[in-house]
Amino acid sequence: MPRTDIGPPKYSEMLPPVIKKNYGRWKYHEIPRPGVLKHVSESGDVLYSIRVGSPRLLSIDFLREICDLADKYSGGYLRFTSRHNVEFLVSEEDNVESLLAELEQRGLPVGGTGNSISNIVHTQGWVHCHTPATDASGIVKVVMDDLYEHFTHMDLPAKLRIALACCINMCGAVHCSDIAIVGVHRKPPKIDHDLFPKVSEIPTVVASCPTGAIKPVPKLKSVEVNEERCMYCGNCYTMSAAMQIIDPKTDGVAIFVGGKVSNARSGPMFSRLAIPYLPNNPPRWPEVAEAVRNLVQVWAKHARKGERMGEWINRIGWERFFKLTGIPFTEKHIDDFNYAMPTFRTTVNFKW
Amino acid sequence: MADAEKPRTPLLDELEKGPWPSFVTEMKKAAAKKGSAADLLRQLERSYENKRGHWKHGGIVGVKGYGGGVIGRYSDSPEEFPNVAEFHTFRINQPSGWFYTTEALRKLCDVWEKYGSGLTNFHGATGDIILLGAPTANLQPCFDELSDAGFDLGGSGSALRTPSACCGPARCEFACFDTLDLCHELTMAFQDQLHRPMWPYKFKIKISGCGNDCVAAVGRADFSVIGTWRDTIQIDQEAVQEYAGAGMDIRAVCEGCPTKAITWDEQKRQLSVNADECVRCMHCINQMPKALRPGRERGAAILVGGKAPIVHSPLMSWVIVPFIKVEPPYTEIKELLLKIWEWWDENAKTRERLGELIIRKGMRNFLKAVGLKPVPQMVHHPRANPFYFWDPEEVDLPKQALPEEVTS
Ligand code: HEM
Ligand code: HEM
Ligand code: SF4
Ligand code: SF4
Ligand code: SF4
Ligand code: SF4
């Protein structure tokens, strides 16, 4: 009989000796070069963390490869960051250079520290989810290729956190990122009235709609959608496979900007709509890559040192943001959902 | 594998170009060994051709003794891609802070090589290790061996999600409490809530050791624990001089302070912090970790209600406990969670997250139900409208019996 409810492996069994010894006694850290953190303990002990970008979707060959590297250079210990990076926990300074050399030779990027872009937090997309409006891994790969230099160099005004969700469920903290790339549907669900009675309960589907757009049609043992009210959230599709929300011709990508979760200087902020729609153009989504590059470049050019994207926008104002980025402001940008009111301007202080 | 069987993937091949490590390369490595990974690659190529996913809507699978932790996944074109006709996912509970020995990782790889596609996510956005793709018949034997290797399932469905924490005191001098231990202890205490869905919807716990919030607790956890302190920042003036000597613009650091609590006396070359004005945002400490540290009276703030847009809008967590000591066995935190769950479970509609329920029912009712007293740290500012409620007892009581808050 297998044991159930044993819980995760205890973290303390996974920690290298230098961490066990200095647990809670780290004094300060430095970033001697991009991708390398040097933590110094009150005891004088030193720990180097070498941060390596990964594609998140990993084969066990990759895992075994990094295990080999960890056995060779970091005493058999490593960790992952909350943004899908691998970190080798090296306690012997001599091993740092040799590990870096071997990582370079294997084509694994070292970076993501300080004022750089870290790895993109993302979701499953076409690889493994049933509601996506776009792919996840593909766009992430393209954007990281494009911004590669900003991962390996700390040359941005501040940290840059990009996240991607392939539908508006937004797995992960996509809605609080400097740049959030989000898959969006643009058409009401297509109802399969033959399938509906077999896979759905009318009351749950009706109740699932946040805008009250769904009405029962008892004659068909199905429902209908008031299309004017539908904002394509896909909630009803979650409830019923007969409410198909995916439409390859019109699905695509939206971009939100200016969010953050850290409290440093300014409090956490939501990302806000910059670009309502860009088409899905696999395999390399040129329009999305171009839009992200533009946002990063305009921010990098105009922000003060230390200013996150959202802090920069708050300082200059959204009207200036749209001007500087050349992104058209449309009716889509004016909120008309549940908590819209506080987003309307109530002062005559504005810029041109 | 013979060349003829190799998936032809001209579109995906484009994603092997460029400097960033490619997930397509990873999929190809797995495809060379496993038919399921090869069919996954073929099916994904199809998605790239016709711009849509090819997974069916859901499907319920599982292992004995659990109500979740395995996510059913079926291809919508099983005739064409028979090896991913069933391609289910395991959510595996990660060790706190995502630390591993290579021994533990290798064990995981060995089991997954035997029973699955050989593809994984390190990690899923919730924090779990994701093992991507096994047929139904393999689920139980695979779980049995994972359990023998010391691993357990994470959460899914209307249950507690696998809690996660930043690396905390293991590797970060900013940690105001032991994030790893709290995460582990809560996970162990609430195995039933994690493994046997019984709630209106999901519930997430995320734990960050300081206001930098490296696990994005404020943005995506129903229950966010974020480290902070009560007293004054500790300053090492010598180390400040060192930073200044090395060319750091100390005045610019002070200018970043949101409350102008920190000031630099150029003449005396002294840095000082006005503790009454400091909001403990971490900015100055981030800039000068060698010279500045959180105070000595450390603990955490607890915030609730964060979530992604589904159903009514995205929400960030709201402060309900501005400061609490965080010490084992964490009794107060566990009891608070149980009270929150009781109220939520009793009052929420299906698929109503805690934050949306609080909006519907009112923060006042929530605070009463979980027994928390109102304090100004809970709000940006008080209400601007006069539409507030009184309990009849508050109004009808004889004057001398009025509760303290009302009389004073
Ligand atoms: C009335 C019916 C249903 C309701 C109310 C419902 C609700 C939900 C909700 C709210 C989620 C959100 C994800 C989460 O909390 O983790 C979810 C996820 C999911 N649903 Fe459903 N669902 C229904 C029917 C189905 C059916 C019929 C299937 C499959 C045959 C299915 C398969 C899934 C899967 C695989 C997930 C993701 C797994 C997970 O993370 O828990 N659902 N469902
Ligand atoms: C009603 C809606 C939802 C449905 C049907 C749903 C369904 C799913 C499914 C099927 C997966 C698994 C994908 C896979 O591995 O195959 C998933 C993953 C996930 N979901 Fe949801 N979800 C819903 C809402 C949400 C919401 C509102 C959030 C966030 C607050 C969320 C957060 C996550 C996270 C973090 C993951 C892990 C993703 C990853 O690591 O890539 N989900 N969801
Ligand atoms: S964001 Fe949406 S489509 Fe993407 S994995 Fe999450 S639920 Fe699936
Ligand atoms: S997609 Fe959303 S808004 Fe449209 S009908 Fe379905 S639940 Fe309602
Ligand atoms: S949240 Fe704070 S304590 Fe935790 S790892 Fe990040 S900076 Fe360190
Ligand atoms: S922690 Fe933040 S608020 Fe406090 S002194 Fe430093 S910069 Fe100012």
PDB file of C-alpha atoms and ligand atoms in Angstrom, chain A residues 187-189 205-206 208-214 224-226 229-237 243 245, ligand 4:
ATOM      1  CA  LYS A 187     -16.396  36.266 -29.861  1.00  0.00           C
ATOM      2  CA  PRO A 188     -19.279  34.939 -27.766  1.00  0.00           C
ATOM      3  CA  PRO A 189     -19.355  31.162 -27.280  1.00  0.00           C
ATOM      4  CA  VAL A 205     -24.115  27.467 -16.784  1.00  0.00           C
ATOM      5  CA  VAL A 206     -26.579  30.350 -16.360  1.00  0.00           C
ATOM      6  CA  SER A 208     -21.527  31.087 -14.297  1.00  0.00           C
ATOM      7  CA  CYS A 209     -21.869  34.205 -16.425  1.00  0.00           C
ATOM      8  CA  PRO A 210     -20.578  37.327 -14.670  1.00  0.00           C
ATOM      9  CA  THR A 211     -22.652  39.622 -16.881  1.00  0.00           C
ATOM     10  CA  GLY A 212     -25.903  37.658 -16.758  1.00  0.00           C
ATOM     11  CA  ALA A 213     -25.798  37.104 -20.512  1.00  0.00           C
ATOM     12  CA  ILE A 214     -27.049  33.513 -20.466  1.00  0.00           C
ATOM     13  CA  GLU A 224     -28.847  31.157 -25.357  1.00  0.00           C
ATOM     14  CA  VAL A 225     -26.418  34.031 -25.025  1.00  0.00           C
ATOM     15  CA  ASN A 226     -27.300  37.715 -25.208  1.00  0.00           C
ATOM     16  CA  ARG A 229     -23.555  41.482 -22.951  1.00  0.00           C
ATOM     17  CA  CYS A 230     -20.858  38.845 -23.471  1.00  0.00           C
ATOM     18  CA  MET A 231     -17.248  39.914 -22.890  1.00  0.00           C
ATOM     19  CA  TYR A 232     -15.861  36.503 -23.911  1.00  0.00           C
ATOM     20  CA  CYS A 233     -14.484  35.488 -20.512  1.00  0.00           C
ATOM     21  CA  GLY A 234     -15.028  31.796 -21.192  1.00  0.00           C
ATOM     22  CA  ASN A 235     -16.514  31.073 -17.783  1.00  0.00           C
ATOM     23  CA  CYS A 236     -19.453  29.310 -19.363  1.00  0.00           C
ATOM     24  CA  TYR A 237     -17.089  27.127 -21.384  1.00  0.00           C
ATOM     25  CA  MET A 243     -20.179  26.519 -25.044  1.00  0.00           C
ATOM     26  CA  ILE A 245     -15.249  29.860 -26.780  1.00  0.00           C
TER      27      ILE A 245
HETATM   28  S1  SF4 C   4     -18.087  33.935 -22.299  1.00  0.00           S
HETATM   29 FE1  SF4 C   4     -18.363  34.847 -20.253  1.00  0.00          FE
HETATM   30  S2  SF4 C   4     -19.598  36.682 -20.613  1.00  0.00           S
HETATM   31 FE2  SF4 C   4     -19.778  35.412 -22.441  1.00  0.00          FE
HETATM   32  S3  SF4 C   4     -21.595  34.190 -22.086  1.00  0.00           S
HETATM   33 FE3  SF4 C   4     -19.868  32.970 -21.388  1.00  0.00          FE
HETATM   34  S4  SF4 C   4     -19.743  33.413 -19.208  1.00  0.00           S
HETATM   35 FE4  SF4 C   4     -21.002  35.024 -20.111  1.00  0.00          FE
END
